[in-house]
PDB file of C-alpha atoms in Angstrom:
ATOM      1  CA  MET A   1       2.130 -13.567  -9.489  1.00 50.00           C
ATOM      2  CA  MET A   2      -0.462 -11.722 -11.455  1.00 50.00           C
ATOM      3  CA  PRO A   3      -0.509  -7.938 -10.984  1.00 52.00           C
ATOM      4  CA  LYS A   4      -3.686  -6.113 -11.870  1.00 55.00           C
ATOM      5  CA  LYS A   5      -3.266  -2.973 -13.972  1.00 53.00           C
ATOM      6  CA  ALA A   6      -2.253  -0.091 -11.738  1.00 56.00           C
ATOM      7  CA  ALA A   7      -4.819   2.608 -11.214  1.00 63.00           C
ATOM      8  CA  THR A   8      -4.463   6.188 -10.043  1.00 64.00           C
ATOM      9  CA  GLY A   9      -6.798   8.236  -7.909  1.00 67.00           C
ATOM     10  CA  SER A  10      -7.062  11.423  -5.946  1.00 79.00           C
ATOM     11  CA  THR A  11      -8.064  10.380  -2.430  1.00 90.00           C
ATOM     12  CA  THR A  12      -5.752   8.336  -0.260  1.00 95.00           C
ATOM     13  CA  ILE A  13      -8.186   8.039   2.632  1.00 95.00           C
ATOM     14  CA  ASP A  14     -10.932   6.514   0.464  1.00 93.00           C
ATOM     15  CA  LEU A  15      -8.548   3.804  -0.712  1.00 94.00           C
ATOM     16  CA  LEU A  16      -7.322   3.108   2.844  1.00 95.00           C
ATOM     17  CA  ASP A  17     -10.884   2.926   4.170  1.00 93.00           C
ATOM     18  CA  TYR A  18     -11.574   0.256   1.553  1.00 92.00           C
ATOM     19  CA  LEU A  19      -8.349  -1.687   2.157  1.00 94.00           C
ATOM     20  CA  PHE A  20      -8.727  -1.772   5.939  1.00 94.00           C
ATOM     21  CA  GLY A  21     -12.523  -2.068   5.876  1.00 90.00           C
ATOM     22  CA  PRO A  22     -14.809  -5.073   5.515  1.00 83.00           C
ATOM     23  CA  GLY A  23     -14.857  -5.051   1.716  1.00 83.00           C
ATOM     24  CA  GLU A  24     -17.922  -4.885  -0.482  1.00 82.00           C
ATOM     25  CA  ARG A  25     -19.311  -8.222   0.765  1.00 78.00           C
ATOM     26  CA  ASP A  26     -17.457  -8.640   4.103  1.00 77.00           C
ATOM     27  CA  GLU A  27     -14.745 -10.538   2.225  1.00 84.00           C
ATOM     28  CA  HIS A  28     -11.790  -8.733   3.837  1.00 84.00           C
ATOM     29  CA  VAL A  29     -10.373 -10.959   6.562  1.00 86.00           C
ATOM     30  CA  ASP A  30      -7.697  -9.664   8.963  1.00 91.00           C
ATOM     31  CA  PRO A  31      -6.590  -6.605   6.949  1.00 94.00           C
ATOM     32  CA  HIS A  32      -3.051  -5.649   7.951  1.00 96.00           C
ATOM     33  CA  LEU A  33       0.164  -4.079   6.716  1.00 97.00           C
ATOM     34  CA  VAL A  34       2.778  -6.487   5.411  1.00 98.00           C
ATOM     35  CA  ALA A  35       5.241  -3.826   4.237  1.00 98.00           C
ATOM     36  CA  ALA A  36       5.692  -0.071   3.945  1.00 98.00           C
ATOM     37  CA  TRP A  37       8.252   2.605   3.127  1.00 97.00           C
ATOM     38  CA  ASP A  38       8.826   2.793   6.889  1.00 97.00           C
ATOM     39  CA  PRO A  39       9.317  -0.683   8.372  1.00 94.00           C
ATOM     40  CA  ASP A  40       8.291   0.566  11.834  1.00 95.00           C
ATOM     41  CA  LEU A  41       4.944   1.984  10.723  1.00 96.00           C
ATOM     42  CA  PRO A  42       2.119   0.919  13.061  1.00 96.00           C
ATOM     43  CA  CYS A  43      -0.753  -0.959  11.409  1.00 96.00           C
ATOM     44  CA  PRO A  44      -4.125   0.831  11.651  1.00 95.00           C
ATOM     45  CA  ALA A  45      -5.960  -2.492  11.924  1.00 93.00           C
ATOM     46  CA  ARG A  46      -3.741  -4.023  14.578  1.00 94.00           C
ATOM     47  CA  THR A  47      -2.841  -0.924  16.599  1.00 93.00           C
ATOM     48  CA  PRO A  48      -5.812   1.441  16.165  1.00 91.00           C
ATOM     49  CA  GLY A  49      -4.815   3.404  19.263  1.00 93.00           C
ATOM     50  CA  ARG A  50      -1.520   4.345  17.598  1.00 96.00           C
ATOM     51  CA  MET A  51      -2.554   4.775  13.961  1.00 96.00           C
ATOM     52  CA  SER A  52      -5.875   5.235  12.192  1.00 96.00           C
ATOM     53  CA  PRO A  53      -6.449   5.022   8.439  1.00 96.00           C
ATOM     54  CA  ALA A  54      -6.817   8.822   8.479  1.00 96.00           C
ATOM     55  CA  ASP A  55      -3.440   9.179  10.238  1.00 97.00           C
ATOM     56  CA  LEU A  56      -1.853   6.863   7.683  1.00 98.00           C
ATOM     57  CA  ALA A  57      -3.383   8.859   4.817  1.00 97.00           C
ATOM     58  CA  LEU A  58      -1.827  12.041   6.232  1.00 97.00           C
ATOM     59  CA  LEU A  59       1.588  10.360   6.414  1.00 97.00           C
ATOM     60  CA  LEU A  60       1.317   8.989   2.875  1.00 97.00           C
ATOM     61  CA  ASP A  61       0.128  12.344   1.519  1.00 96.00           C
ATOM     62  CA  ALA A  62       2.718  14.506   3.337  1.00 96.00           C
ATOM     63  CA  PRO A  63       5.193  14.628   0.409  1.00 96.00           C
ATOM     64  CA  VAL A  64       2.346  15.553  -1.959  1.00 95.00           C
ATOM     65  CA  GLU A  65       1.181  18.337   0.336  1.00 94.00           C
ATOM     66  CA  ALA A  66       4.769  19.620   0.645  1.00 94.00           C
ATOM     67  CA  LEU A  67       5.149  20.113  -3.116  1.00 93.00           C
ATOM     68  CA  ARG A  68       5.559  23.675  -4.296  1.00 88.00           C
ATOM     69  CA  GLY A  69       3.234  24.694  -7.074  1.00 85.00           C
ATOM     70  CA  PRO A  70       0.365  22.614  -8.436  1.00 85.00           C
ATOM     71  CA  LYS A  71      -0.153  19.181  -6.984  1.00 84.00           C
ATOM     72  CA  PRO A  72      -0.851  16.152  -9.195  1.00 85.00           C
ATOM     73  CA  ALA A  73      -4.604  15.683  -9.637  1.00 83.00           C
ATOM     74  CA  GLU A  74      -4.313  11.900  -9.305  1.00 91.00           C
ATOM     75  CA  HIS A  75      -1.490  11.340  -6.847  1.00 92.00           C
ATOM     76  CA  VAL A  76      -2.558   7.919  -5.518  1.00 95.00           C
ATOM     77  CA  TRP A  77      -1.160   4.788  -7.224  1.00 95.00           C
ATOM     78  CA  HIS A  78      -2.808   1.435  -6.485  1.00 95.00           C
ATOM     79  CA  VAL A  79      -2.161  -2.079  -7.735  1.00 95.00           C
ATOM     80  CA  SER A  80      -3.265  -5.469  -6.486  1.00 94.00           C
ATOM     81  CA  VAL A  81      -1.028  -8.508  -6.848  1.00 94.00           C
ATOM     82  CA  ARG A  82      -2.634 -11.941  -6.731  1.00 93.00           C
ATOM     83  CA  ASN A  83      -1.343 -15.477  -6.649  1.00 90.00           C
ATOM     84  CA  ALA A  84      -2.088 -17.402  -9.821  1.00 90.00           C
ATOM     85  CA  PRO A  85      -4.580 -20.234  -9.382  1.00 88.00           C
ATOM     86  CA  GLY A  86      -2.705 -23.221  -8.011  1.00 91.00           C
ATOM     87  CA  ASP A  87       0.143 -21.189  -6.469  1.00 92.00           C
ATOM     88  CA  ARG A  88       0.999 -21.928  -2.872  1.00 94.00           C
ATOM     89  CA  ARG A  89      -0.090 -19.546  -0.130  1.00 93.00           C
ATOM     90  CA  LEU A  90       2.575 -16.939   0.669  1.00 96.00           C
ATOM     91  CA  SER A  91       3.504 -15.728   4.147  1.00 97.00           C
ATOM     92  CA  ASP A  92       3.390 -12.061   5.140  1.00 97.00           C
ATOM     93  CA  VAL A  93       7.199 -11.954   4.858  1.00 97.00           C
ATOM     94  CA  GLU A  94       7.031 -13.317   1.309  1.00 97.00           C
ATOM     95  CA  TRP A  95       4.283 -10.838   0.370  1.00 97.00           C
ATOM     96  CA  ALA A  96       6.478  -8.042   1.791  1.00 98.00           C
ATOM     97  CA  GLN A  97       9.263  -9.141  -0.568  1.00 97.00           C
ATOM     98  CA  VAL A  98       6.818  -9.154  -3.490  1.00 97.00           C
ATOM     99  CA  ALA A  99       5.629  -5.643  -2.577  1.00 97.00           C
ATOM    100  CA  ALA A 100       9.189  -4.279  -2.361  1.00 98.00           C
ATOM    101  CA  ALA A 101      10.014  -5.837  -5.729  1.00 97.00           C
ATOM    102  CA  MET A 102       6.859  -4.361  -7.292  1.00 96.00           C
ATOM    103  CA  VAL A 103       7.445  -0.775  -6.096  1.00 97.00           C
ATOM    104  CA  HIS A 104      11.082  -1.070  -7.192  1.00 98.00           C
ATOM    105  CA  ALA A 105      10.121  -2.334 -10.657  1.00 96.00           C
ATOM    106  CA  ALA A 106       7.450   0.370 -11.026  1.00 95.00           C
ATOM    107  CA  GLY A 107       9.923   3.125 -10.149  1.00 96.00           C
ATOM    108  CA  ILE A 108       7.892   4.104  -7.081  1.00 96.00           C
ATOM    109  CA  ALA A 109      10.595   3.234  -4.548  1.00 97.00           C
ATOM    110  CA  GLU A 110      13.815   1.736  -5.801  1.00 96.00           C
ATOM    111  CA  HIS A 111      15.736  -0.420  -3.332  1.00 96.00           C
ATOM    112  CA  GLY A 112      17.810   1.726  -0.971  1.00 95.00           C
ATOM    113  CA  ASP A 113      16.248   5.065  -2.023  1.00 96.00           C
ATOM    114  CA  GLU A 114      15.233   6.646   1.284  1.00 94.00           C
ATOM    115  CA  GLN A 115      13.739   9.696  -0.474  1.00 97.00           C
ATOM    116  CA  ALA A 116      11.447   7.664  -2.747  1.00 97.00           C
ATOM    117  CA  CYS A 117       7.658   7.798  -2.776  1.00 97.00           C
ATOM    118  CA  ARG A 118       5.815   6.593   0.308  1.00 98.00           C
ATOM    119  CA  TRP A 119       3.978   3.290  -0.065  1.00 98.00           C
ATOM    120  CA  ILE A 120       2.251   0.503   1.849  1.00 98.00           C
ATOM    121  CA  ALA A 121       1.215  -3.087   1.150  1.00 98.00           C
ATOM    122  CA  VAL A 122      -2.001  -4.382   2.734  1.00 97.00           C
ATOM    123  CA  ARG A 123      -3.091  -7.989   2.943  1.00 96.00           C
ATOM    124  CA  HIS A 124      -6.702  -8.819   3.647  1.00 90.00           C
ATOM    125  CA  ALA A 125      -6.972 -12.219   1.969  1.00 89.00           C
ATOM    126  CA  ASP A 126      -4.769 -15.279   1.592  1.00 89.00           C
ATOM    127  CA  ASP A 127      -4.183 -14.910  -2.133  1.00 92.00           C
ATOM    128  CA  HIS A 128      -3.366 -11.239  -2.730  1.00 93.00           C
ATOM    129  CA  ILE A 129      -2.061  -7.905  -1.494  1.00 96.00           C
ATOM    130  CA  HIS A 130      -2.796  -4.310  -2.427  1.00 96.00           C
ATOM    131  CA  ILE A 131      -0.002  -1.794  -2.849  1.00 97.00           C
ATOM    132  CA  ALA A 132      -0.809   1.886  -2.457  1.00 97.00           C
ATOM    133  CA  ALA A 133       1.629   4.749  -2.988  1.00 97.00           C
ATOM    134  CA  THR A 134       1.516   8.496  -3.278  1.00 95.00           C
ATOM    135  CA  LEU A 135       3.258   9.867  -6.339  1.00 93.00           C
ATOM    136  CA  ALA A 136       5.530  12.509  -4.856  1.00 95.00           C
ATOM    137  CA  ARG A 137       9.047  11.778  -3.705  1.00 95.00           C
ATOM    138  CA  GLN A 138       9.933  12.703  -0.150  1.00 93.00           C
ATOM    139  CA  ASP A 139      12.639  15.041  -1.441  1.00 92.00           C
ATOM    140  CA  GLY A 140      10.133  16.849  -3.624  1.00 84.00           C
TER     141      GLY A 140
END
């Protein structure tokens, strides 16, 4: 696995529109959730009648909006994790395990912490996933 340096930003919806959209050169194929803080979260790409990217952005941002006092200017954390050249193709289940390990290691959502930051992992290509999180714990 080769993680790309994590970046921060200020707009969750812009990132989600990119992740679930066609990409810059129509390179995104079958974008879908492989993991999230809530395992029952509907996928905006596969169940658009139940969840849109805008709905998902509101859910991810809810703990940030609930903060008392000033909110972090750059509350969106994003990292992509790619297979190294020559690695075998991973299944969605395997990518979900990678995503959970990454958010645990980064301190975003440690295993078993139900009040941790909200996060998702999106796969839109065979060789990588994107992990997006909002940097406010659910317990404030």
